Amino acid sequence: MRSTLRIGLVVLAVSSSSAAAAGKPPLQIVVSRQQQSLAVYDGDRVIATSNVSTGRANHRTPTGIFSILEKRRHHESNIYSNAPMPFMQRLTWSGIALHGSKHVPDYPASHGCVRLPDRFAADLFKITERGMHVVIAEREVAPVQVSSDVLFQPNQARQAAPLADVPLRPALSHLATGGIEVAMAERSPLPPSFERDGAPIRILITRRGLRESVRDLQMLLNTFGYNAGEPDGYSGPATRAAIRAFQAAEGMPTDGEITPDLLQAVFRKAGRGTPPNGILRVRQDFQPLFEVDIDIAEPRLALGTHFLQFQELDARSGEGKWFGLSLDNALTNATKKRLGITTDADARDFNALKRTLDRITVPEDTRRRIASLLADGSSLSISDTEIGTETGEGTDFIIITQP
């Protein structure tokens, strides 16, 4: 496959007037390990393509959902003997990047990065921005327009209600630093234009992990008068002692273990019903904003891994388009057991993404909150697995589907 970025740039220059009015349209890059190819998309339109060379057998390029964290015209590898990596565009802080190379065969040959022909790498560097999404898939996939009532639209913020009582939690990292965002009441109506000047937001929907359950457990035990320590999501001596005290008071075995039965008992005692099984997180400018519990129907069925990007916002109607794709993601038996999944997801199933969206229920107040922040280039990632070690300070949500 020859590089065709210059043709793509001509196409990009004559994009629709609505996109031009809003500035540079948000793009996304999709890499296929199987095809050893790269395509740049504006929505569902290919504007550039190239051959690539991904990681070889012992240094495989991970598949998943990434974004450009850093750009450097001149960079040398600090892992592999200062090897030159011109027009480097970093995808992970652990060392995965797009970069130019004079050796780009039609087979995997790198140490994990995605090699691009030098000329293409230089031209691509000119049209990308920090935060632009890069999807690396095993097979060839392409974004298509997706319509669903579950997807967010800016005009959903019209009926904004007072937010003072909305149960939006600060992100876990804010608990550690003390920085907490307070939801304030919106007393004035939205202006007639839905033009957005803010940075695009990143939304992640996933299953609640152990840390979220421990944090809620700590908060509730503290309200009962048991000293479970700071609600940080980590089970230390104070938390285990509080659990044993609660178990003794409720006539349960005093083993100090965090189990589904314990969580059910604590939530029931607090009048909270069934513990939630999903969580929605939001980031902006590589920083966490807030997170909130959500409901996932048919929890024994895997969600799969999906990525959607929002663009072409019409400032008058407050509506835009979502373009999405699905990635293969085989969960381990241990992961499925921990998450209570008995049926795998198949990314190739007809309407797999839409059927997953239909299983997700987001609180209405949260929908309005997200609608008020939604801007061109915002994204939504969906995955069964929790945040991995690659997601952290100075990143968007990074989802690894296959190391």
XYZ file of C-alpha atoms in Angstrom, residues 50-265:
216
model
C 0.025 4.230 4.323
C 1.837 0.986 4.846
C 3.335 0.510 8.307
C 5.512 -1.947 10.170
C 4.366 -2.874 13.679
C 6.134 -4.839 16.419
C 7.582 -8.256 15.741
C 6.870 -11.457 17.674
C 8.814 -10.742 20.880
C 7.963 -7.002 20.856
C 4.376 -6.903 19.661
C 2.580 -3.597 19.232
C -0.391 -3.658 21.633
C -3.880 -3.290 20.216
C -6.382 -0.946 21.775
C -7.518 2.674 22.036
C -4.843 5.352 22.403
C -4.317 9.071 21.822
C -1.300 11.160 20.947
C 0.326 12.211 24.216
C 3.400 13.966 22.897
C 4.901 15.061 19.560
C 8.592 15.534 18.766
C 10.134 16.179 15.364
C 13.492 14.860 16.518
C 13.537 12.075 19.078
C 15.913 9.293 20.032
C 14.834 6.117 21.780
C 15.800 5.994 25.439
C 15.219 2.233 25.387
C 17.000 1.064 22.231
C 20.482 2.650 22.047
C 19.316 6.139 21.084
C 17.792 4.855 17.848
C 16.426 7.781 15.793
C 12.625 8.172 15.848
C 11.876 11.183 13.615
C 8.432 12.762 13.787
C 7.652 10.771 16.907
C 4.054 10.782 18.165
C 3.834 9.078 21.551
C 0.881 6.793 22.352
C 1.960 5.487 25.774
C 4.455 6.671 28.352
C 5.846 3.126 28.425
C 7.324 3.520 24.947
C 4.788 2.924 22.141
C 4.718 5.568 19.407
C 4.193 6.345 15.744
C 7.424 7.464 14.069
C 9.233 7.710 10.770
C 11.732 5.119 9.551
C 13.811 4.343 6.492
C 13.042 0.623 6.945
C 9.306 -0.108 6.702
C 8.846 -3.614 5.329
C 5.412 -5.146 4.738
C 5.726 -7.309 7.840
C 6.138 -6.648 11.598
C 9.721 -5.568 12.238
C 9.782 -2.970 15.017
C 10.375 -3.235 18.764
C 6.738 -2.316 19.447
C 6.274 1.069 17.812
C 4.422 1.690 14.558
C 6.962 2.559 11.863
C 5.894 4.884 9.057
C 7.712 5.785 5.834
C 9.738 8.929 6.544
C 7.891 11.146 4.068
C 4.475 10.024 5.264
C 5.506 10.453 8.924
C 6.557 14.044 8.210
C 3.294 14.889 6.430
C 1.155 13.136 9.043
C 2.937 15.080 11.775
C 1.625 18.329 10.232
C -2.068 17.429 10.514
C -2.192 15.667 13.886
C -2.677 17.251 17.279
C -1.952 16.204 20.827
C -4.984 14.245 22.038
C -5.929 12.900 18.592
C -7.104 9.308 18.856
C -5.213 6.332 17.451
C -6.891 2.917 17.343
C -4.680 -0.119 16.804
C -6.640 -3.224 15.809
C -5.661 -6.753 14.935
C -7.765 -6.834 11.780
C -8.882 -4.042 9.503
C -11.732 -2.008 11.021
C -13.307 1.280 10.010
C -15.568 3.810 11.776
C -19.190 4.062 10.667
C -21.889 6.535 11.690
C -23.856 5.296 14.696
C -27.283 6.506 15.823
C -28.589 5.698 19.291
C -30.720 7.422 21.921
C -28.038 6.449 24.423
C -25.418 8.655 22.764
C -25.010 12.185 24.091
C -25.917 15.360 22.180
C -25.230 18.980 23.228
C -28.915 19.933 22.897
C -29.725 17.518 25.741
C -28.413 20.224 28.083
C -31.403 22.467 27.274
C -33.415 21.129 30.178
C -30.574 21.640 32.601
C -31.761 21.258 36.168
C -29.993 22.447 39.332
C -26.942 20.244 39.785
C -26.255 20.867 43.456
C -27.640 17.473 44.444
C -26.277 15.462 41.511
C -24.248 12.538 42.925
C -21.187 13.116 40.743
C -18.069 11.891 42.510
C -14.716 13.525 41.998
C -12.343 11.221 40.156
C -10.292 8.976 42.438
C -7.127 10.939 41.704
C -8.819 14.090 43.036
C -9.434 12.345 46.360
C -5.704 11.880 46.713
C -4.792 15.466 45.807
C -7.673 17.202 47.514
C -8.867 18.855 44.307
C -12.623 18.369 44.097
C -14.903 19.800 41.439
C -18.214 21.042 42.860
C -21.297 20.800 40.645
C -22.984 24.194 40.677
C -26.553 25.026 39.866
C -27.209 26.407 36.388
C -29.632 29.308 36.868
C -29.464 30.941 33.450
C -30.697 29.263 30.275
C -28.239 28.129 27.637
C -27.593 30.635 24.869
C -29.285 29.909 21.542
C -25.966 28.816 20.007
C -24.373 25.495 20.933
C -20.927 26.636 19.820
C -18.312 25.076 22.114
C -14.932 26.611 22.854
C -13.795 24.065 25.451
C -11.500 21.132 24.855
C -13.170 17.860 23.843
C -13.969 15.463 26.662
C -13.119 11.758 26.958
C -15.796 9.445 28.307
C -15.159 5.885 29.469
C -17.892 3.392 30.318
C -16.727 0.204 31.976
C -17.605 -2.245 34.703
C -16.980 -1.264 38.281
C -13.706 -2.658 39.535
C -12.524 -3.712 42.958
C -11.172 -0.264 43.784
C -14.537 1.403 43.194
C -16.280 -1.223 45.349
C -13.746 -0.817 48.161
C -14.068 2.961 48.060
C -17.866 2.824 48.336
C -17.554 0.233 51.073
C -15.218 2.524 53.026
C -17.552 5.509 52.622
C -20.597 3.571 53.818
C -18.797 1.923 56.746
C -17.616 5.355 57.855
C -21.219 6.641 57.798
C -22.190 3.718 60.072
C -19.562 4.817 62.605
C -16.917 2.240 61.732
C -13.486 3.756 61.069
C -12.625 2.353 57.636
C -10.022 5.047 56.951
C -9.787 7.413 54.001
C -12.112 6.247 51.165
C -9.262 5.751 48.708
C -10.266 2.378 47.266
C -7.441 0.452 48.933
C -8.135 -2.128 51.625
C -5.709 -1.559 54.484
C -5.753 -2.605 58.166
C -8.335 0.026 59.136
C -10.704 -1.063 56.383
C -10.390 -4.747 57.257
C -10.969 -3.976 60.956
C -14.093 -1.975 60.076
C -15.364 -4.847 57.920
C -14.899 -7.321 60.770
C -16.697 -4.991 63.170
C -19.604 -4.637 60.744
C -19.723 -8.403 60.183
C -19.807 -9.061 63.929
C -22.612 -6.543 64.432
C -24.652 -8.103 61.615
C -24.102 -11.708 62.672
C -21.905 -12.526 59.672
C -18.666 -14.547 59.654
C -15.935 -12.123 60.774
C -13.343 -12.877 58.111
C -12.747 -9.289 56.983
C -13.089 -10.337 53.340
C -14.675 -8.155 50.652
C -17.219 -10.368 48.921
C -20.406 -9.794 46.916
C -22.387 -10.888 49.974
C -20.640 -8.288 52.137
C -21.274 -5.540 49.590
C -24.929 -6.519 49.357
C -25.261 -6.429 53.143
